[in-house]
Short mmCIF file of N, CA and C and ligand atoms in Angstrom, two decimals:
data_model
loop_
_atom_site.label_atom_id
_atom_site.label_comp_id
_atom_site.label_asym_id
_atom_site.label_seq_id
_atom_site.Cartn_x
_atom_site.Cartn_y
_atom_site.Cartn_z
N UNK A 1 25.18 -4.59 -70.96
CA UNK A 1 25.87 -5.38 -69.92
C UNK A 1 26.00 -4.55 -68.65
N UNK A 2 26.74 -3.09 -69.11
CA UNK A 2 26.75 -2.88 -67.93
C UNK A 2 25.11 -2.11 -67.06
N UNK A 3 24.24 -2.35 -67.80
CA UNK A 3 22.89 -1.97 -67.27
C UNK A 3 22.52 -3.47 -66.29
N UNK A 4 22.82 -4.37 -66.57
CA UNK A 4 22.15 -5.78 -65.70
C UNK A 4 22.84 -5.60 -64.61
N UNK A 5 23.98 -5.34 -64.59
CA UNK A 5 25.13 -5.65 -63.52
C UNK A 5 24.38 -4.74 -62.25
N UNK A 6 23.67 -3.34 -62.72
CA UNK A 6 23.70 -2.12 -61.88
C UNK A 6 22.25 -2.45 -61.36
N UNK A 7 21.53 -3.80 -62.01
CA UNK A 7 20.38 -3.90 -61.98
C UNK A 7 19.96 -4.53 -60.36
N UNK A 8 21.04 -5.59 -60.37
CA UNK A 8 21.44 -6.69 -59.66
C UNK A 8 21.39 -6.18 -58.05
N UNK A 9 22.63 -4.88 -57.69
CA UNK A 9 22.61 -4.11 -56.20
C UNK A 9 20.90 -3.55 -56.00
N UNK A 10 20.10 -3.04 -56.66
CA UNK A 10 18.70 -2.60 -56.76
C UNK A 10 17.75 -3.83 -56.17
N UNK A 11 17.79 -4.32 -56.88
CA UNK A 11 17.22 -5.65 -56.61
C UNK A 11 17.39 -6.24 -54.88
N UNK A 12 18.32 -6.26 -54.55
CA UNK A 12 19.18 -6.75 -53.12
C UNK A 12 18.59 -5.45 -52.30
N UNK A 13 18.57 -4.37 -52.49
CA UNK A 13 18.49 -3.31 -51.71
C UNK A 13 16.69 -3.45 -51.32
N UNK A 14 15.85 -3.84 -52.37
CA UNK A 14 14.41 -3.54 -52.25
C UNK A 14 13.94 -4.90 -51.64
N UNK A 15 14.56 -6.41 -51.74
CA UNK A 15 14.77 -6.85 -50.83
C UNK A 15 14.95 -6.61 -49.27
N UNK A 16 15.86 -5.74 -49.11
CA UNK A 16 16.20 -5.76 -47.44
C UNK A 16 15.37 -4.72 -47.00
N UNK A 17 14.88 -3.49 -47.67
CA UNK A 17 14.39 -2.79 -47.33
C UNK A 17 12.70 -3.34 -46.92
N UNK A 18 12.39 -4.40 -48.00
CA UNK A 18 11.17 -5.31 -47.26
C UNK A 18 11.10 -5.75 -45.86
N UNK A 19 12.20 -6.44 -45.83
CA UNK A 19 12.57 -7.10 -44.79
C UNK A 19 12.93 -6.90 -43.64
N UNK A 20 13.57 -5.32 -43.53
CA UNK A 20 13.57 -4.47 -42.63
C UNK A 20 12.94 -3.22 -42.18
N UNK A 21 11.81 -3.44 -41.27
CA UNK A 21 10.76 -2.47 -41.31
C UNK A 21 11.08 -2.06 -39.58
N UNK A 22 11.25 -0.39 -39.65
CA UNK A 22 11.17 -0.50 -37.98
C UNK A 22 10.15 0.33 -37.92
N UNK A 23 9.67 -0.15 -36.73
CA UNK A 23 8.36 0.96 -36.31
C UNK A 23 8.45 1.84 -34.89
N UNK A 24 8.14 3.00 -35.14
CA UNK A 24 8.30 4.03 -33.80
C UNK A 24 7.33 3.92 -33.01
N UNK A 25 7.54 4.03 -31.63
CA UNK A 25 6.65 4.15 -30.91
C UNK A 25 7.29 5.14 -29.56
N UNK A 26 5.97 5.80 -29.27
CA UNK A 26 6.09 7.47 -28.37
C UNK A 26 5.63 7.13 -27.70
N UNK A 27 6.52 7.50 -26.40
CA UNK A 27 5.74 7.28 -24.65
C UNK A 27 6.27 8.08 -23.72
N UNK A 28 4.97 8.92 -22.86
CA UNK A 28 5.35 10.09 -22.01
C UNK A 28 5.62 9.63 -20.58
N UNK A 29 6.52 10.61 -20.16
CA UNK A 29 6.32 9.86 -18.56
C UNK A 29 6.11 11.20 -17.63
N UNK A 30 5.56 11.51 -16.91
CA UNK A 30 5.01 13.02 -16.31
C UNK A 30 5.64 13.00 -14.55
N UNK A 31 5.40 13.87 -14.14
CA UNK A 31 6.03 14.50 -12.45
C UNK A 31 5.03 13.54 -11.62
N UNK A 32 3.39 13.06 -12.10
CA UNK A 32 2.73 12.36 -11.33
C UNK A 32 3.15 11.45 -11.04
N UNK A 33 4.27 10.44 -11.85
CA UNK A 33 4.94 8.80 -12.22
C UNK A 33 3.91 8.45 -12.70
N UNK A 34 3.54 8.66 -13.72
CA UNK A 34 2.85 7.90 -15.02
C UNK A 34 3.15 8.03 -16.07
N UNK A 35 2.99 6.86 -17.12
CA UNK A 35 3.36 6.83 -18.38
C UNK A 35 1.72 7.11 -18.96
N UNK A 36 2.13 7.33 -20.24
CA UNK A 36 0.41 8.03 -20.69
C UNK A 36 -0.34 6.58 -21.40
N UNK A 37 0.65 5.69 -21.53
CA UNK A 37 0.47 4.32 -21.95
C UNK A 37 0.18 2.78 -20.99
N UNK A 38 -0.91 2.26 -20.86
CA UNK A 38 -0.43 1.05 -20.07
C UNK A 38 -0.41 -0.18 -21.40
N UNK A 39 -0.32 0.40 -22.57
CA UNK A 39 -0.09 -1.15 -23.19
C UNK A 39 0.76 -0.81 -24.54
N UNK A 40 1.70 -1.43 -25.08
CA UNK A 40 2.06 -0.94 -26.48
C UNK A 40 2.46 -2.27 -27.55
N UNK A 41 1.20 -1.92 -28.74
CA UNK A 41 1.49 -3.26 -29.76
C UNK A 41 2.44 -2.85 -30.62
N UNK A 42 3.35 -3.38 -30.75
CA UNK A 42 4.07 -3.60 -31.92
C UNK A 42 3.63 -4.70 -32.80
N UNK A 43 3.35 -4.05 -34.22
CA UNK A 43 2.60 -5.77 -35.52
C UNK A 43 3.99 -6.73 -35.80
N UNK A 44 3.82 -7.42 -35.76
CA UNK A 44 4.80 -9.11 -36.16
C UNK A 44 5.85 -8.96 -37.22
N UNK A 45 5.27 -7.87 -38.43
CA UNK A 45 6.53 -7.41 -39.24
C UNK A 45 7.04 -6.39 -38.92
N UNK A 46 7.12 -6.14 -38.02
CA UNK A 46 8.03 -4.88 -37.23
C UNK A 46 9.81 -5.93 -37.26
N UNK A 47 10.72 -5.28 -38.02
CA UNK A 47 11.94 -6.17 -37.42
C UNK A 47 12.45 -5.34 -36.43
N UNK A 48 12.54 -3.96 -36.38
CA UNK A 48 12.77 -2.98 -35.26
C UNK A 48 11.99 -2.11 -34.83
N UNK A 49 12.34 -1.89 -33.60
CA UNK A 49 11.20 -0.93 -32.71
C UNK A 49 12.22 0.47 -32.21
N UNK A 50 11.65 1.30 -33.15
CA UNK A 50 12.45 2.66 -32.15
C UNK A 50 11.35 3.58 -31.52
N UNK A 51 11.77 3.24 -30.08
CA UNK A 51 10.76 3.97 -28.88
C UNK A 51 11.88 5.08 -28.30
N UNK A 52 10.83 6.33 -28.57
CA UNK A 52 11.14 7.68 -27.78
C UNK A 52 9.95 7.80 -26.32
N UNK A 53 10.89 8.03 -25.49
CA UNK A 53 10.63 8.49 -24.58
C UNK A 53 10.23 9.73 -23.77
N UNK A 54 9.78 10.32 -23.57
CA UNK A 54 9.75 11.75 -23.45
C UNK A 54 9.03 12.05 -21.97
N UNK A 55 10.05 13.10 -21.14
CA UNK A 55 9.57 12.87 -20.03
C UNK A 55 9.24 14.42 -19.77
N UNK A 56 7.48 14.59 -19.31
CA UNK A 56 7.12 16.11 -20.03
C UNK A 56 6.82 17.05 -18.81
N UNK A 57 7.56 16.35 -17.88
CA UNK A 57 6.94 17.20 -16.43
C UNK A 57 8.52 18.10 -16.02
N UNK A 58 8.77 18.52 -15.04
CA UNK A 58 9.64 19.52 -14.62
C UNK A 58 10.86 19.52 -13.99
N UNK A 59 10.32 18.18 -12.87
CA UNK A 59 11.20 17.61 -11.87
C UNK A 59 12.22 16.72 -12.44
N UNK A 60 13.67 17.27 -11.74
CA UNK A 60 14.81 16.84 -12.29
C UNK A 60 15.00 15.07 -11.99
N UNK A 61 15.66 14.12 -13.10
CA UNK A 61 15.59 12.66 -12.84
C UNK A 61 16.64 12.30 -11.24
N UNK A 62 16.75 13.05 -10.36
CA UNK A 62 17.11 12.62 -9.00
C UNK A 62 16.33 12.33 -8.48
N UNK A 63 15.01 13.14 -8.73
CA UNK A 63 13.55 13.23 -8.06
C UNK A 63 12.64 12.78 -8.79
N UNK A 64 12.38 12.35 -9.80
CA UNK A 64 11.30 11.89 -10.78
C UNK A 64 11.96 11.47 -11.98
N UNK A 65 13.18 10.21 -11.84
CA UNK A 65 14.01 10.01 -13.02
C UNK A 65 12.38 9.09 -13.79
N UNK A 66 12.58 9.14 -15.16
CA UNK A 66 11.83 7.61 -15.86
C UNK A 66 12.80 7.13 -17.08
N UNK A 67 12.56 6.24 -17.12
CA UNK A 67 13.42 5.14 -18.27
C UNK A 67 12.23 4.05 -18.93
N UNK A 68 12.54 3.70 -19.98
CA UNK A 68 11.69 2.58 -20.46
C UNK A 68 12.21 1.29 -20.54
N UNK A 69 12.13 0.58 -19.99
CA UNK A 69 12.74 -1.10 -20.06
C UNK A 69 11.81 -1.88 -20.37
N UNK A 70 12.45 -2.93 -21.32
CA UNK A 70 11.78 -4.32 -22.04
C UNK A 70 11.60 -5.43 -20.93
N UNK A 71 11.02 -5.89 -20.33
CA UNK A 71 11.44 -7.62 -19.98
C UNK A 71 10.20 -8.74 -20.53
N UNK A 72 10.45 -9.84 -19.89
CA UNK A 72 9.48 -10.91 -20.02
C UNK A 72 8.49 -10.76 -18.69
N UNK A 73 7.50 -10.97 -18.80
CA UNK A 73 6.90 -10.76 -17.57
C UNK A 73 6.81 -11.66 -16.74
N UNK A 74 7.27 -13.04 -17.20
CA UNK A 74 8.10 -13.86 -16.08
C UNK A 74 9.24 -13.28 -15.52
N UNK A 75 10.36 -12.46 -15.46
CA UNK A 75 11.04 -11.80 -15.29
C UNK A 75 11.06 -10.81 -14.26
N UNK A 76 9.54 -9.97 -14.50
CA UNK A 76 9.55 -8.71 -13.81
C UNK A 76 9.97 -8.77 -12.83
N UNK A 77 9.46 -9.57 -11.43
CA UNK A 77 9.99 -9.53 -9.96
C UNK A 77 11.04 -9.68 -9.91
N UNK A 78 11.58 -10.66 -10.01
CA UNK A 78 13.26 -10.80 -9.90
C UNK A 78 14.09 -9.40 -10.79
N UNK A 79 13.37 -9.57 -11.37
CA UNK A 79 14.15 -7.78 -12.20
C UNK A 79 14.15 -6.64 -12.13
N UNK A 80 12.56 -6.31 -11.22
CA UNK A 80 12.78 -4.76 -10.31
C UNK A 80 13.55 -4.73 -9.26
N UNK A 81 13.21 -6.45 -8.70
CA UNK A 81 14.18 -5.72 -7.40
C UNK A 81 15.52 -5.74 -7.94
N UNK A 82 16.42 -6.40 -8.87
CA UNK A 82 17.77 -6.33 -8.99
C UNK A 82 17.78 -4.90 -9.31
N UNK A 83 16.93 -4.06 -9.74
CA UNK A 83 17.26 -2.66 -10.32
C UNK A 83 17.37 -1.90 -8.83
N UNK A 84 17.29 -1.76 -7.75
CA UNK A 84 17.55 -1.22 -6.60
C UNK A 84 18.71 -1.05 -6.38
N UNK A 85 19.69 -2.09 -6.64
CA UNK A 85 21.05 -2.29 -6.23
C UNK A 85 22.00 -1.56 -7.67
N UNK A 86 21.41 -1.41 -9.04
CA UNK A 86 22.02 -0.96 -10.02
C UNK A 86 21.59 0.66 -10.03
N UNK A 87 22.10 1.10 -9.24
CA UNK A 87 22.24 2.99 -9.03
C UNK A 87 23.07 3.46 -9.46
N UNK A 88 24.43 2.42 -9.89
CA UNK A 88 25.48 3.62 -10.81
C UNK A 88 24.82 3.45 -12.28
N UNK A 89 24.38 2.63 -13.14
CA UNK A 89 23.85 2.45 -14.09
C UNK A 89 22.57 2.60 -14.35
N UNK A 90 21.78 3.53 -13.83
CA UNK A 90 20.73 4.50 -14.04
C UNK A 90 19.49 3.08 -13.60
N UNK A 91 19.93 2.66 -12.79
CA UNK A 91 18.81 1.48 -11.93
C UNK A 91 18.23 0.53 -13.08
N UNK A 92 19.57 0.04 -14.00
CA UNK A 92 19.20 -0.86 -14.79
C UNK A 92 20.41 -2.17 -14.74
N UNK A 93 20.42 -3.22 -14.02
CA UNK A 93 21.57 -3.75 -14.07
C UNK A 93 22.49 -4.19 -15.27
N UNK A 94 24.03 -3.78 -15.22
CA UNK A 94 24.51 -4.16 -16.23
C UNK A 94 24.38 -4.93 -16.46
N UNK A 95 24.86 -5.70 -18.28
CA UNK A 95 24.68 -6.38 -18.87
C UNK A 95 23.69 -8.30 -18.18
N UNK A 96 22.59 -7.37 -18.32
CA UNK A 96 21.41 -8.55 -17.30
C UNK A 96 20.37 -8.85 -18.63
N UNK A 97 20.70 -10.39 -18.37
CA UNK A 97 20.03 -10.80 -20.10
C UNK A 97 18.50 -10.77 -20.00
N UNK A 98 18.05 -10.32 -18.79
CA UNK A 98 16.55 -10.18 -18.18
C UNK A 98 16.31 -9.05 -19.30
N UNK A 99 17.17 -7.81 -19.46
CA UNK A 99 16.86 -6.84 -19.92
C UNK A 99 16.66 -6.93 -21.19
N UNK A 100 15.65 -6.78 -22.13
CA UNK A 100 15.53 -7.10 -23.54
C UNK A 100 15.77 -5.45 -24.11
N UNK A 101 15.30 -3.93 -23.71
CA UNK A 101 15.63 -3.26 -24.54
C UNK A 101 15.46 -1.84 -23.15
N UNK A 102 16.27 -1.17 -23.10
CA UNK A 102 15.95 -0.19 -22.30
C UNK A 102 16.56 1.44 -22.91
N UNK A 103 15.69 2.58 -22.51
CA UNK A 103 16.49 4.25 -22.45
C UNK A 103 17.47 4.47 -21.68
N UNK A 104 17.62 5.40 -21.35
CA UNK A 104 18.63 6.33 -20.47
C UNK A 104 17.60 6.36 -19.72
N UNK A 105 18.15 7.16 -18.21
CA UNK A 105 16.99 7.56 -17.31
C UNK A 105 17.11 9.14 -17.57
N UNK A 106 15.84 9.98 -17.39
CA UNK A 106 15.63 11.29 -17.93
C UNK A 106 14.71 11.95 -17.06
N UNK A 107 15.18 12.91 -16.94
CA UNK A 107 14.60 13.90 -15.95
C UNK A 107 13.13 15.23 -16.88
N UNK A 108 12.67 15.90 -15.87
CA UNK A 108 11.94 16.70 -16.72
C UNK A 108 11.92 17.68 -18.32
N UNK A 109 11.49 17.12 -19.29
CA UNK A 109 12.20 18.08 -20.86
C UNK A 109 12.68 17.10 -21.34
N UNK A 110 13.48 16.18 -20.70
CA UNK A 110 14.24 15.37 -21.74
C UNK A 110 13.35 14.51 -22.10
N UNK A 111 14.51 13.95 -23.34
CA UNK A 111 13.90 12.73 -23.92
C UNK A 111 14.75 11.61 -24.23
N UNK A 112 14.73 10.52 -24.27
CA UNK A 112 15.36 9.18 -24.62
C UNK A 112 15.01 8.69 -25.59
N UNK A 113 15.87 7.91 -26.32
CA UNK A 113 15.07 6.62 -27.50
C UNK A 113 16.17 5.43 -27.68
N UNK A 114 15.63 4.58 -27.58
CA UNK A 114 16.32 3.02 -27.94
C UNK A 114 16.08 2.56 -29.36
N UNK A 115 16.59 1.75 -30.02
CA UNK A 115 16.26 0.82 -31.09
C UNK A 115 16.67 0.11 -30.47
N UNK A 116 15.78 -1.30 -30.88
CA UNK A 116 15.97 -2.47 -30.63
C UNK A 116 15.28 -3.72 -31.19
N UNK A 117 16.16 -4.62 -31.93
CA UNK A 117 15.37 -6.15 -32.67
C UNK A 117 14.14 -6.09 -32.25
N UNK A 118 13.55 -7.01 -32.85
CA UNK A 118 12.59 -7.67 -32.45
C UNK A 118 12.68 -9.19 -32.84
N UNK A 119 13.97 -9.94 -33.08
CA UNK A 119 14.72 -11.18 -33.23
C UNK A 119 13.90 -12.18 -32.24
N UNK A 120 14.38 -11.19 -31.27
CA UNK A 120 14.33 -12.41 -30.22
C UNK A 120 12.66 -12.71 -29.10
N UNK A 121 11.89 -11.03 -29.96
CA UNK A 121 10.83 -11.73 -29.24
C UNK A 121 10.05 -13.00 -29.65
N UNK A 122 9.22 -13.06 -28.95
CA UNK A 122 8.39 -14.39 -29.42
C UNK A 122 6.65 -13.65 -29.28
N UNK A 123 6.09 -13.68 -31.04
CA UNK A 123 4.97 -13.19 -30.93
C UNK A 123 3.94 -13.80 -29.85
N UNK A 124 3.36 -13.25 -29.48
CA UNK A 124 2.23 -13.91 -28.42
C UNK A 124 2.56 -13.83 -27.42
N UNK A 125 4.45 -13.67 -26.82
CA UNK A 125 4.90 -13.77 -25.70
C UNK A 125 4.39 -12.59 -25.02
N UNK A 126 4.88 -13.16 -23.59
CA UNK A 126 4.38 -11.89 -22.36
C UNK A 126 5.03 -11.37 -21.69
N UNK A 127 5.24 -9.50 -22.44
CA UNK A 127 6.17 -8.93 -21.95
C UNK A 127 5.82 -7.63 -21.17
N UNK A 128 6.53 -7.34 -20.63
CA UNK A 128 5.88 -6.32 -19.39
C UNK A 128 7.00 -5.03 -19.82
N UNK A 129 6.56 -3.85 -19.84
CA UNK A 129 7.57 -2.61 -19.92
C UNK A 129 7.39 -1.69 -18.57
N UNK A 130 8.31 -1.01 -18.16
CA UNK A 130 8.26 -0.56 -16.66
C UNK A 130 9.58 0.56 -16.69
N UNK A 131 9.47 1.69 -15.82
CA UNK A 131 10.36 2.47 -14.81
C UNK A 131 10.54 1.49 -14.14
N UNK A 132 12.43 1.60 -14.03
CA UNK A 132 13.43 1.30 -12.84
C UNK A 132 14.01 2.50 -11.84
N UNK A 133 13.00 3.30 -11.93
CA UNK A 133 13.85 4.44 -10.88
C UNK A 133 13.18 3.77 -9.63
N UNK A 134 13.50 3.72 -8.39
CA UNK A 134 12.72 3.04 -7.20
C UNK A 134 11.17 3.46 -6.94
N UNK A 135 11.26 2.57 -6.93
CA UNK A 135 9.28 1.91 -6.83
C UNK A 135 8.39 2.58 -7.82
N UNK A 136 8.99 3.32 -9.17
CA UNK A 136 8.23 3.41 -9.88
C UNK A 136 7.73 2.92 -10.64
N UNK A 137 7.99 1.46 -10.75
CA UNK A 137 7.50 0.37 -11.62
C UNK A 137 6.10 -0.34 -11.12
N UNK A 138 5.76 -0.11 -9.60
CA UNK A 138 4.78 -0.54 -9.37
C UNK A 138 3.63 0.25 -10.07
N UNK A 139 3.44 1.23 -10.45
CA UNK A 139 2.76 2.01 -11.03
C UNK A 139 3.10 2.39 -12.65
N UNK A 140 4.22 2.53 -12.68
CA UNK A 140 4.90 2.64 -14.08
C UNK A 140 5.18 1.42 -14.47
N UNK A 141 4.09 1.14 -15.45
CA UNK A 141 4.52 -0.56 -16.47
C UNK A 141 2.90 -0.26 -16.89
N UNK A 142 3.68 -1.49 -17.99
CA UNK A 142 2.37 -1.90 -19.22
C UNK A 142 2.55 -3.40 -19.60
N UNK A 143 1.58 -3.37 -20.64
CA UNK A 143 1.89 -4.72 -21.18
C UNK A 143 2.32 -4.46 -23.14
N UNK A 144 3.04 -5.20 -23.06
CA UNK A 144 4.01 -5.21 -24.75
C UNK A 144 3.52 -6.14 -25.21
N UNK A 145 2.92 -6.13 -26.63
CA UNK A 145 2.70 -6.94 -27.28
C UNK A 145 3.55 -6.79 -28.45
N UNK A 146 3.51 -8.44 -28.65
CA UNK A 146 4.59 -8.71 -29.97
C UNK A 146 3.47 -9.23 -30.96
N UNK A 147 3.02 -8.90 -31.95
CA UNK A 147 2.58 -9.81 -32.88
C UNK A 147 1.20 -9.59 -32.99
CO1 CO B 201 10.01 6.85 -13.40
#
């Protein structure tokens, strides 16, 4: 009896552990303003995505900050420029539902990492990832795939 009972939490655990799969993903950002990436797939059973950031050049983030941010790429315009005006919050506007998953901003050596769902993307959808430090998004971004 008491072997079924202990059987039961096992069972539930290898369940969720199916069901919850996160996958890492690594992206550099250098003193030139480039990321070493312009595209990053995440596969469809990904339920979480933990992205490190790593910024491998010298110059301190006053002068060469980078961050990684999620959006929709319907989104992007209206969402770089709101990041101009968000300078106390590392040029990411607070709580802005545009934003689907973003780092810290990080200067040369450092590094950042987010987790974040993947609930709410929509496979196939079109999402754009980008630097919000000023005007480095015109050059800094990719394309995100879900699925
Ligand atoms: Co940058």
């Amino acid at each position: 009896m008491r072997r079924a009972l202990s059987a039961v939490p096992a069972f539930f655990l290898l369940v969720s552990v199916a069901q919850a799969k996160t996958c890492n993903v690594e992206i550099e950002g250098n003193d030139a303003m480039q990321f070493d990436k312009s595209e990053i797939k995440v596969a469809a059973d990904c339920s979480k995505v933990s992205l490190t950031l790593r910024h491998v050049g010298k110059l301190p983030a006053a002068a060469m900050g980078h961050n990684w941010v999620l959006t929709e790429a319907a989104d992007f315009d209206a969402l770089t420029a709101a990041t101009l005006a968000a300078a106390a919050t590392q040029y990411v506007p607070k709580d802005d539902r545009r934003v689907i998953a973003h780092t810290a901003l990080i200067g040369g050596g450092e590094k950042a990492s987010v987790e974040f769902s993947t609930r709410t993307l929509r496979k196939g959808g079109e999402y754009l990832f980008f630097c919000s430090f000023p005007g480095h998004w015109a050059v800094m971004k990719g394309r995100f795939i879900f699925g």
